Coordinates of C-alpha atoms in Angstrom, one line a residue:
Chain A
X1036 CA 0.0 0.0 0.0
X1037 CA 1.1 3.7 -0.9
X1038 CA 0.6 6.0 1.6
X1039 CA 0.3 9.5 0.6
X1040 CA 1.5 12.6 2.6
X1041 CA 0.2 15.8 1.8
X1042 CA 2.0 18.6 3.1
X1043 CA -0.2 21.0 5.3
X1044 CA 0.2 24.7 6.0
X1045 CA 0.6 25.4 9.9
X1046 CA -0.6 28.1 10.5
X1047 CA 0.2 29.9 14.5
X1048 CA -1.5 33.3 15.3
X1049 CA -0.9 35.7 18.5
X1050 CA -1.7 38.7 19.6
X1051 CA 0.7 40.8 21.5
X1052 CA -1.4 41.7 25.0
X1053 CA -0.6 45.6 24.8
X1054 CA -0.9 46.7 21.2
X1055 CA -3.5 43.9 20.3
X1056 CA -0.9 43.7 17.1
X1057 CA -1.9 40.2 15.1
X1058 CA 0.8 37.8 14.4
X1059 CA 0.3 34.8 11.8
X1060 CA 3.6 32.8 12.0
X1061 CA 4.8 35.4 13.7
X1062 CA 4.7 37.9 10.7
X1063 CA 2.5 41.0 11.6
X1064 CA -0.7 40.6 9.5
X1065 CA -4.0 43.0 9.3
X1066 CA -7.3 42.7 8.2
X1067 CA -8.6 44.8 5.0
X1068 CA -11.3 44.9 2.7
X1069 CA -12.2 44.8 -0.4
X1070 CA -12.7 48.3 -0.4
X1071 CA -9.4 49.2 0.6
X1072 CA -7.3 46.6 -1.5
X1073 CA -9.5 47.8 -4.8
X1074 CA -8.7 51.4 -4.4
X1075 CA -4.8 50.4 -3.7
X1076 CA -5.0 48.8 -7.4
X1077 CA -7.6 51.8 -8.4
X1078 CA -4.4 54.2 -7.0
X1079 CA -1.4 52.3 -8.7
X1080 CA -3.4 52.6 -12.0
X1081 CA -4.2 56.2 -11.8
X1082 CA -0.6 56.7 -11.1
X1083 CA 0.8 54.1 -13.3
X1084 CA 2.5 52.5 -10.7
X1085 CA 1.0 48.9 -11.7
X1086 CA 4.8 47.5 -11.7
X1087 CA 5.4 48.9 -8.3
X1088 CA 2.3 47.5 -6.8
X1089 CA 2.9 44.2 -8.2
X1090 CA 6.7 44.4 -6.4
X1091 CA 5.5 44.9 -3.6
X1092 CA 3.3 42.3 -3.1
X1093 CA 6.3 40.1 -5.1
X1094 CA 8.4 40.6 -2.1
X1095 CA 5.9 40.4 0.1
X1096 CA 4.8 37.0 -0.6
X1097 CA 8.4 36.0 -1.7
X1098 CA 9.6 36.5 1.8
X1099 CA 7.1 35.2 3.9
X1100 CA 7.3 32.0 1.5
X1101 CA 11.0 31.6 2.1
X1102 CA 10.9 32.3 5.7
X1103 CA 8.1 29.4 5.8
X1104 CA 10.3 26.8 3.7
X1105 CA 13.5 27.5 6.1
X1106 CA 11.2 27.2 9.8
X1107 CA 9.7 24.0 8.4
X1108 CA 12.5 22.6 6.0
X1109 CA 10.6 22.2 3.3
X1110 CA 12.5 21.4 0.5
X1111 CA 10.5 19.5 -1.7
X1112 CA 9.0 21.4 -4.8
X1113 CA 5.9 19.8 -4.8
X1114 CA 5.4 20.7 -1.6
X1115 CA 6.6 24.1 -1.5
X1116 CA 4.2 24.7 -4.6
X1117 CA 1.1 23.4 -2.4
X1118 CA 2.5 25.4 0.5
X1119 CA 1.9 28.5 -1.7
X1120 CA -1.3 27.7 -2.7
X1121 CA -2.6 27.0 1.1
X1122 CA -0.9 30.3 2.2
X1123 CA -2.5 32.3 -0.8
X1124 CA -5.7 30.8 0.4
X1125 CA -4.8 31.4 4.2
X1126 CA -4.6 35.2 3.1
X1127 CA -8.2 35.2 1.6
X1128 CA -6.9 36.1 -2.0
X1129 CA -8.2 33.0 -3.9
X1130 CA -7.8 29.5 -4.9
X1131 CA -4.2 29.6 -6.7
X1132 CA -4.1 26.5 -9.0
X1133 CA 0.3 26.2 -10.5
X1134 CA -0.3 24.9 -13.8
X1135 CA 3.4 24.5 -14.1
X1136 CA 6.7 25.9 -12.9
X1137 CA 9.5 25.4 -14.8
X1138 CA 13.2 27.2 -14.7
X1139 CA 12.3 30.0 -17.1
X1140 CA 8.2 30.4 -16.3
X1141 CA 5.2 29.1 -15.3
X1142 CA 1.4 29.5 -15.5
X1143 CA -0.5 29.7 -12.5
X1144 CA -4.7 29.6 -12.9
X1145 CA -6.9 31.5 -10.3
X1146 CA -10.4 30.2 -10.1
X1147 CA -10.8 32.4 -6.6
X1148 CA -10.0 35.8 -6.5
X1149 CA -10.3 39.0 -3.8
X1150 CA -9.0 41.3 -6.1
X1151 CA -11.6 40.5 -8.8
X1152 CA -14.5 39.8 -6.7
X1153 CA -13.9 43.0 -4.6
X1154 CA -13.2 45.3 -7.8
X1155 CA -16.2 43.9 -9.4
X1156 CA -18.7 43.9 -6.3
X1157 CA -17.4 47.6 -6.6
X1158 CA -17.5 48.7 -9.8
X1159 CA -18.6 45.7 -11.9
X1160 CA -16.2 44.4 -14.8
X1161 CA -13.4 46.3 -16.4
X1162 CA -12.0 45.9 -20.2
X1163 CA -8.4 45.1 -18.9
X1164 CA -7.0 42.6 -15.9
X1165 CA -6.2 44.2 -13.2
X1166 CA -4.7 41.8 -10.2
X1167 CA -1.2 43.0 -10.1
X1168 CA -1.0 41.8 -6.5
X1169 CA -1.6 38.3 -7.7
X1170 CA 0.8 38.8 -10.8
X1171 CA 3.6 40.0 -8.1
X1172 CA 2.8 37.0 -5.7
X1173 CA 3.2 34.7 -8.6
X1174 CA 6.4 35.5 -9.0
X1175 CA 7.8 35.6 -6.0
X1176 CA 6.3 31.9 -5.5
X1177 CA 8.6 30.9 -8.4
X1178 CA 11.7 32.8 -7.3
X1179 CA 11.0 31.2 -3.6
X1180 CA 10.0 27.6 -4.8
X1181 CA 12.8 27.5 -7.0
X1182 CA 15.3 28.7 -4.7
X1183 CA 16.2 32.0 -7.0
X1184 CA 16.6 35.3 -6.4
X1185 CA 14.1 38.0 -5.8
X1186 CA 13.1 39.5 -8.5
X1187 CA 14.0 37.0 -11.2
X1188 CA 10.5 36.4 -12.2
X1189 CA 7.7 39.1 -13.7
X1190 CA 3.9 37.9 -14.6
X1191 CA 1.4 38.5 -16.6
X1192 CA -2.5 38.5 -16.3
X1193 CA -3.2 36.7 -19.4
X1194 CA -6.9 35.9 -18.9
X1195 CA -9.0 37.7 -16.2
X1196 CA -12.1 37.5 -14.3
X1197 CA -12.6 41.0 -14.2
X1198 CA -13.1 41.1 -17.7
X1199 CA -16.0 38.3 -18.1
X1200 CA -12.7 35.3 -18.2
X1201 CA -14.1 31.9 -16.5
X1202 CA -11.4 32.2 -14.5
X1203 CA -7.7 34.2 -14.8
X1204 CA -4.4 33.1 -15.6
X1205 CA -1.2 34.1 -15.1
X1206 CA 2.1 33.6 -17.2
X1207 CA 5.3 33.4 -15.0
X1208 CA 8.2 34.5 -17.2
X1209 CA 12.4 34.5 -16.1
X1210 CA 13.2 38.3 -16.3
Chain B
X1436 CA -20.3 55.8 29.9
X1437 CA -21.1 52.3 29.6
X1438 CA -18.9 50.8 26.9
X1439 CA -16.0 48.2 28.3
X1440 CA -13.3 49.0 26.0
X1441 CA -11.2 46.1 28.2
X1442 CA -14.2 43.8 27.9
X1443 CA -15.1 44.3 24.0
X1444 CA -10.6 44.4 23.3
X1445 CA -10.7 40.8 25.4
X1446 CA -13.9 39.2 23.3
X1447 CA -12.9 40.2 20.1
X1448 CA -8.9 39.6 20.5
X1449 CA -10.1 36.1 19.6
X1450 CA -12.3 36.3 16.8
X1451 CA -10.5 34.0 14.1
X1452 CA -10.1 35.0 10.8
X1453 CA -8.6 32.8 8.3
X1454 CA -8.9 31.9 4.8
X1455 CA -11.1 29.0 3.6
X1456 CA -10.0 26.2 1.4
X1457 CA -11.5 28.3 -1.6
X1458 CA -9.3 31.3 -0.4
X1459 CA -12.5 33.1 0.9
X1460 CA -12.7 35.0 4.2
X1461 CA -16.1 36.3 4.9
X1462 CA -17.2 38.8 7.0
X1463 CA -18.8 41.8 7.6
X1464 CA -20.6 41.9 4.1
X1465 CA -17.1 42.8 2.6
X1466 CA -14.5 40.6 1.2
X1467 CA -11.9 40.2 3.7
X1468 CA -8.0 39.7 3.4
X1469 CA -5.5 39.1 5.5
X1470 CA -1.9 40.0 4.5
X1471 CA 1.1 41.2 6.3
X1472 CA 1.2 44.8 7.4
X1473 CA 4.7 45.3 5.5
X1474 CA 2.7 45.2 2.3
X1475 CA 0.2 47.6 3.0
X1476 CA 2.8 50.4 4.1
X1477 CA 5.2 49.0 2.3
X1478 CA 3.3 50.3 -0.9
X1479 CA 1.9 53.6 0.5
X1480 CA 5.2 54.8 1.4
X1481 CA 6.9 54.0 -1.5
X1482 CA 4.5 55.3 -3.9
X1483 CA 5.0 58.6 -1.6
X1484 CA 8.5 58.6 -2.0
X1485 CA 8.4 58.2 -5.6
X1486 CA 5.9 61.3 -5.8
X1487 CA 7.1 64.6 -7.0
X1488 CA 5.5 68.1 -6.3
X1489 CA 2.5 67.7 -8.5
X1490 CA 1.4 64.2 -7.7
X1491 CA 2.1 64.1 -3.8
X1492 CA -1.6 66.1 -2.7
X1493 CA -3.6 63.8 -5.2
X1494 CA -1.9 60.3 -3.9
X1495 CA -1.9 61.0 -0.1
X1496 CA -5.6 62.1 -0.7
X1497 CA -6.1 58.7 -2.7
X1498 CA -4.5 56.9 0.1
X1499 CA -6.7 58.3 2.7
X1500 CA -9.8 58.0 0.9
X1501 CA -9.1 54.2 0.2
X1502 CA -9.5 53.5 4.2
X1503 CA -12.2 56.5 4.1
X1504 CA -14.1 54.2 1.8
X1505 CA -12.8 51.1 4.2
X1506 CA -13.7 52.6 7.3
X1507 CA -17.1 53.6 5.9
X1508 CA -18.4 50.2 4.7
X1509 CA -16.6 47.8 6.8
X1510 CA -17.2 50.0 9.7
X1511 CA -20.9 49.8 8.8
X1512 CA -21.0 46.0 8.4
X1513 CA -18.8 45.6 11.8
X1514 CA -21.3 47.7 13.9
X1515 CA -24.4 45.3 12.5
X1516 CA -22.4 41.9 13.0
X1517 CA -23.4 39.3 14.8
X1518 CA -19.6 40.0 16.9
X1519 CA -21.3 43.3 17.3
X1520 CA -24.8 42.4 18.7
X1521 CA -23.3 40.0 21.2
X1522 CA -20.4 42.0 22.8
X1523 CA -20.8 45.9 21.9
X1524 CA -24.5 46.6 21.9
X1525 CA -25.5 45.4 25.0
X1526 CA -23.6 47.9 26.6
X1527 CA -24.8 50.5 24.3
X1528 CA -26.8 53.8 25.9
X1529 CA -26.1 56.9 24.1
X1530 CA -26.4 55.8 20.3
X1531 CA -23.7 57.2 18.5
X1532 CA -21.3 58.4 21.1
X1533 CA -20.7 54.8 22.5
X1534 CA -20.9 53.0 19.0
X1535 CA -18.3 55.8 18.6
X1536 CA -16.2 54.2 21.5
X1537 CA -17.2 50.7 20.9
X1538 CA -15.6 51.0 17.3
X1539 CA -12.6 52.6 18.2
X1540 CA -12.2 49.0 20.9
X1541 CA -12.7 47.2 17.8
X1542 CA -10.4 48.8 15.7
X1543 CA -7.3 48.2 19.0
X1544 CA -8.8 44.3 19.0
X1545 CA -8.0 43.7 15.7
X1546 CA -4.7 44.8 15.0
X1547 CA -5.3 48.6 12.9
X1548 CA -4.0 50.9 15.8
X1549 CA -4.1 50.8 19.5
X1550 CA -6.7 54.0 19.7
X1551 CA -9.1 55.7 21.5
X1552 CA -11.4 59.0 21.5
X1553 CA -9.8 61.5 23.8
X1554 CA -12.3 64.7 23.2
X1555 CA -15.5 64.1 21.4
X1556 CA -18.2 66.8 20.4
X1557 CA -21.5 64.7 19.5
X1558 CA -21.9 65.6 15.5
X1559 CA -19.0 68.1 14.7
X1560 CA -15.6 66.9 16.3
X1561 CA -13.8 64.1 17.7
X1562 CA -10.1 63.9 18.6
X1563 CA -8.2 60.6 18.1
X1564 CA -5.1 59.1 19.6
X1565 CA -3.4 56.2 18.7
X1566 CA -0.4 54.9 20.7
X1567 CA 0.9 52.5 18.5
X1568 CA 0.1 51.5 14.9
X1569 CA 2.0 49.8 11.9
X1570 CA 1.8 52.8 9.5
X1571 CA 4.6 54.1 11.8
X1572 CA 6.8 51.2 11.0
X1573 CA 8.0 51.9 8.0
X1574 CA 10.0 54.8 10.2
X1575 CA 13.5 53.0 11.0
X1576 CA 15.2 56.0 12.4
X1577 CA 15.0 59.8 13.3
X1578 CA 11.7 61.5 12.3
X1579 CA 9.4 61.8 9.3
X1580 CA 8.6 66.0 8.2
X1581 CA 5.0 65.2 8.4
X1582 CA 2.1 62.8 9.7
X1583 CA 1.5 60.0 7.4
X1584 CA -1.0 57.8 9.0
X1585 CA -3.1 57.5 5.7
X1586 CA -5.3 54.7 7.0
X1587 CA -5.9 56.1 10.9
X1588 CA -7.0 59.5 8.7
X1589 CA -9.6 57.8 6.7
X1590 CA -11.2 55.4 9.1
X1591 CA -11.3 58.3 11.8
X1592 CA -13.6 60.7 9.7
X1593 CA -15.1 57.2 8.3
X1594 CA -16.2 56.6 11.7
X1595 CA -17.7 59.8 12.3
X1596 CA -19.4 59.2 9.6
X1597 CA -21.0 56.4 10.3
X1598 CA -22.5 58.0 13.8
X1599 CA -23.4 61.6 12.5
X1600 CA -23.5 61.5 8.6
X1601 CA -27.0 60.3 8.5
X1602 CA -27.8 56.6 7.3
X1603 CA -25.5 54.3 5.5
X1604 CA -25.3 54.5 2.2
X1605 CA -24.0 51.7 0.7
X1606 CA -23.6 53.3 -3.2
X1607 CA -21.3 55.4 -1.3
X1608 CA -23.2 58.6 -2.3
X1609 CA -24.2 59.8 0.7
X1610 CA -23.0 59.9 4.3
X1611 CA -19.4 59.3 3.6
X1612 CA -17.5 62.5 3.2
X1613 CA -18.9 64.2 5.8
X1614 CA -16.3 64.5 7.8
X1615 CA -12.6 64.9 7.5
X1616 CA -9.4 64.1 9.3
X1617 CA -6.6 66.1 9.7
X1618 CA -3.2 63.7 11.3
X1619 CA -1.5 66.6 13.6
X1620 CA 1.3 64.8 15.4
X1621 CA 2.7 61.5 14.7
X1622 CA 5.2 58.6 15.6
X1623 CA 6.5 58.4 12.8
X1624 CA 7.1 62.2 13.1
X1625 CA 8.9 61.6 16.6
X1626 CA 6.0 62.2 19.0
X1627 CA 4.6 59.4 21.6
X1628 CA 1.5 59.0 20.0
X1629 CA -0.1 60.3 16.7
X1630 CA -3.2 62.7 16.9
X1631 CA -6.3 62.7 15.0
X1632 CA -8.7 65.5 14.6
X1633 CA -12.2 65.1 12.9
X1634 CA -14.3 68.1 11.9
X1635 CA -17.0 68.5 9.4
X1636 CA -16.1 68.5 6.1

C-alpha cells in the first residue's frame, strides 16, 4: 500500500497583550477589505505605478514564502508549490491553482480571487485585468520555490475575471 | 459611559479569521484579506516617495480616501455583526457616542492601531489618539517631516461618519464624506502618540 502525505500549511496566530498587534507565523498581518485593496490597485493605475504594486506584493509574498520553507524545512518542490497555494488561500486572495513551474516560467490559474471579486462587487467588470498583487505573488512563488533570487520572475495576467474570463491566468516569465 | 473597551478588546482579540480552502474569508458583508502589514505600508510609502511636487496632494488624498471608503463600509457592516450584537451593543446607551467608543475597541482588538477617542463633540468633532500603529513602522530611524498615518486618517472621519452623517449609504453617495481628518502629530514624526482631529467637512 502507498501512503500519501500531503504537506499541510501550519498556520500559528498571536496577539501581543498591549498593542493587540496580530501575528500569523509570527509575521505581523492585518485585516482589510475589499474596499481598501480595490482602491490600492484603483491608485497604482491612476498613477501608473501597476509594476510597483505588483513588487510589492512580489516581495511580500516572496519573503514570507521563504521564511516558511526555512522554519519548516521544506524542501521539496511539490510541496513548496502546495505550501503557496494553502498560504494564498490562508490570506483570503483566492484559490491559486500552479499549472506548471519550470526554470524559465510558469502559468499559475486563479479560479478564486479577492482582487476580482472585490473590484467587481465595486465597480462591476473592467476591459483590462487588473490583479497585479496576484501577478507579483506569482512570482515571488517561483523565485521562492525554485530557490532563486528575488526579482527573477515578472507575470502576466493573461486571462481575467474582471473582464467576463471563467477564470484568470497568469504567465510566469524568467526576467 | 457604559462601553467596556477592556471587555469588547478581550472578546474580540479572539475572533479568528482565516482563509477557507477556496481562499475566501467572509465577513462583515465585505470581502476580507488578511496580509502582512509590510505590504500595505510597504506600498503607500513608497509610492510617496516616488511622488514629485505635482502628484504628492492627489496620492496621499487617494491613500486616505481608500480607508475612508474602508472605514465607511466595513465599519458599517462591523457595527451590525453578529460579533457586534453579542459583545458591543448590549452595553450601548447613548447611540452614537458609545458605537463611537465601541468602534474605536474594535479597531485596537483587531490589529489597525491601539486608539481611542480622547475629546469628542456629539456631531461636529472628535479627537483621536493612537499609541501604536504599523503605519509608523515603516519609520526605521530619526523623524518623518509630516504625519502620514493615511489609513488612521480615513477610518477616523469614516467613523464619524457612520454616527453623525446620517444613514449608511452603501452606493457610497451619501453619508461618507462628511467628515474629515486632519493627522496633527505622529510617531512616525517623533512624537509618543499620533493625533487625530475630525471636523465636518
Amino acid at each position: 500500500m502507498i501512503e500519501e502525505r500531503t504537506t499541510s500549511l501550519e498556520v500559528t496566530t498571536k496577539v501581543e497583550p498591549r498593542t493587540c498587534r496580530h501575528y500569523v507565523n509570527d509575521i505581523p498581518m492585518v485585516v482589510h477589505c475589499h474596499h481598501y485593496s480595490t482602491l490600492y490597485t484603483q491608485l497604482a493605475i491612476d498613477t501608473g505605478e501597476t509594476e510597483l504594486l505588483a513588487e510589492v506584493s512580489e516581495e511580500m509574498f516572496h519573503d514570507l514564502l521563504v521564511r516558511y520553507y526555512t522554519e519548516h524545512s521544506i524542501d521539496a518542490i511539490d510541496d513548496r508549490v502546495r505550501i503557496a497555494t494553502l498560504y494564498f488561500a490562508a490570506m483570503g486572495l483566492g484559490k491559486m491553482d500552479v499549472t506548471y513551474l519550470a526554470e524559465y516560467g510558469g502559468k499559475v490559474i486563479l479560479t478564486r480571487s479577492h482582487l476580482d471579486r472585490g473590484w467587481m462587487r465595486k465597480w462591476g467588470t473592467f476591459d483590462r485585468p487588473i490583479n497585479y498583487v496576484t501577478a507579483g505573488c506569482c512570482a515571488g512563488m517561483a523565485a521562492a520555490i525554485l530557490e532563486m533570487p528575488r526579482g527573477s520572475f515578472r507575470a502576466e495576467e493573461i486571462l481575467s475575471m474582471v473582464k467576463g474570463d471563467p477564470h484568470s491566468e497568469f504567465k510566469i516569465i524568467r526576467r | 459611559m457604559a462601553i467596556d473597551r477592556k471587555k469588547i478588546i478581550e472578546e474580540m482579540v479572539a475572533v479568528k479569521i482565516i482563509g477557507d480552502a477556496d481562499g475566501v474569508i467572509k465577513g462583515f458583508n465585505v470581502c476580507v484579506n488578511l496580509m502582512p502589514t509590510s505590504f500595505w505600508s510597504g506600498f503607500a510609502e513608497r509610492i510617496t516617495q516616488k511622488a514629485n511636487d505635482d502628484q504628492i496632494e492627489a496620492i496621499e488624498f487617494l491613500l486616505v480616501n481608500a480607508a475612508h471608503e474602508c472605514g465607511y463600509h466595513t465599519g458599517y457592516g462591523i457595527i451590525t455583526s453578529d460579533e457586534w450584537n453579542r459583545v458591543v451593543a448590549p452595553m450601548i446607551e447613548k447611540g452614537p457616542e458609545d458605537t463611537l467608543h465601541g468602534a474605536f475597541a474594535i479597531f485596537t482588538a483587531w490589529g489597525w492601531a491601539q486608539s481611542e477617542i480622547i475629546e469628542l463633540e456629539p456631531g461636529e468633532r472628535m479627537v483621536v489618539r493612537a499609541y501604536d500603529y504599523y503605519e509608523a513602522d515603516v519609520l526605521k530611524y530619526g523623524a518623518k517631516p509630516k504625519p502620514c498615518a493615511y489609513m488612521l486618517q480615513g477610518v477616523s472621519a469614516a467613523f464619524m461618519d457612520l454616527a453623525y452623517g446620517g444613514p449608511y449609504d452603501k452606493t457610497g453617495k451619501t453619508g461618507i464624506r462628511t467628515f474629515r481628518c486632519v493627522q496633527t502629530k505622529g510617531i512616525e514624526c517623533g512624537d509618543d502618540y499620533g493625533e487625530f482631529i475630525v471636523t465636518r467637512a
